[in-house]
């Protein structure tokens, strides 16, 4: 498996920017300082509101109960994805974490362990697996889809800067680079250009203009028959507990294998999904 980290990345229904030139024409600056310093408080508030959303989240579409592999972000572990995995289990899916400890980047353990985890879950559940990745975990998820398309049903990224073109677009860049001595040799890691390329399986990029860690422009790519970008309103730290993200994830997972339709939230939830401009 070939992976890289956030610092090396190109880490109503919405409509994302329609062309690659438009995606790269925006600012390459970091998210605003105000958004960054309020990330912990906003994430805590979003976590506190999750129980209030449980009654209507229980009404979300349900699928066939296939396997779902959920990958954490930089410096996080499986505890961070526990609320999302618990929600998916309540909907009937066989969801599991990556079981590789804290995510410090593309270590040898991660590069070797993720394909094994994917294969084991596909074997256990009898079919291709959906892979959800939060932040850096989303880059890992996309590379799993690129390298193992026969075992990956779809990829959902949550605030993942896979089209990052400038390190300033991620406030996690310094944290990532401080741990590069733990990472696998460069020969095992793909170029930025490869990371930015579309993947051969269905994918949904969930992003937020209120993200204080990574620029939302680095988290989307041009729409296609296989790819859609959907905006929500949460903080970066809130993706794993945001009710709108939970509903969207349930909707995407409920699609029959081999089929896809653009995300269209119910009328009563459309205010949770701002339209990108």
Coordinates of C-alpha atoms in Angstrom, one line a residue, residues 130-134 138 141 154-158 160 202-206 248-250 252-253:
X130 CA -17.0 1.1 2.6
X131 CA -14.1 3.1 4.0
X132 CA -14.6 6.4 6.0
X133 CA -11.6 8.5 6.8
X134 CA -11.4 11.6 9.0
X138 CA -9.4 10.2 4.5
X141 CA -9.0 5.7 2.8
X154 CA -16.9 3.5 -1.7
X155 CA -14.8 6.1 0.2
X156 CA -16.2 8.9 2.4
X157 CA -13.7 11.6 3.5
X158 CA -14.4 14.0 6.4
X160 CA -9.5 15.4 4.3
X202 CA -17.3 6.0 -5.7
X203 CA -16.4 8.7 -3.3
X204 CA -17.9 11.5 -1.3
X205 CA -15.9 14.4 0.2
X206 CA -17.5 16.0 3.2
X248 CA -25.1 12.1 5.1
X249 CA -22.9 9.1 5.9
X250 CA -25.9 6.9 6.5
X252 CA -24.3 7.3 1.2
X253 CA -23.9 3.9 2.9

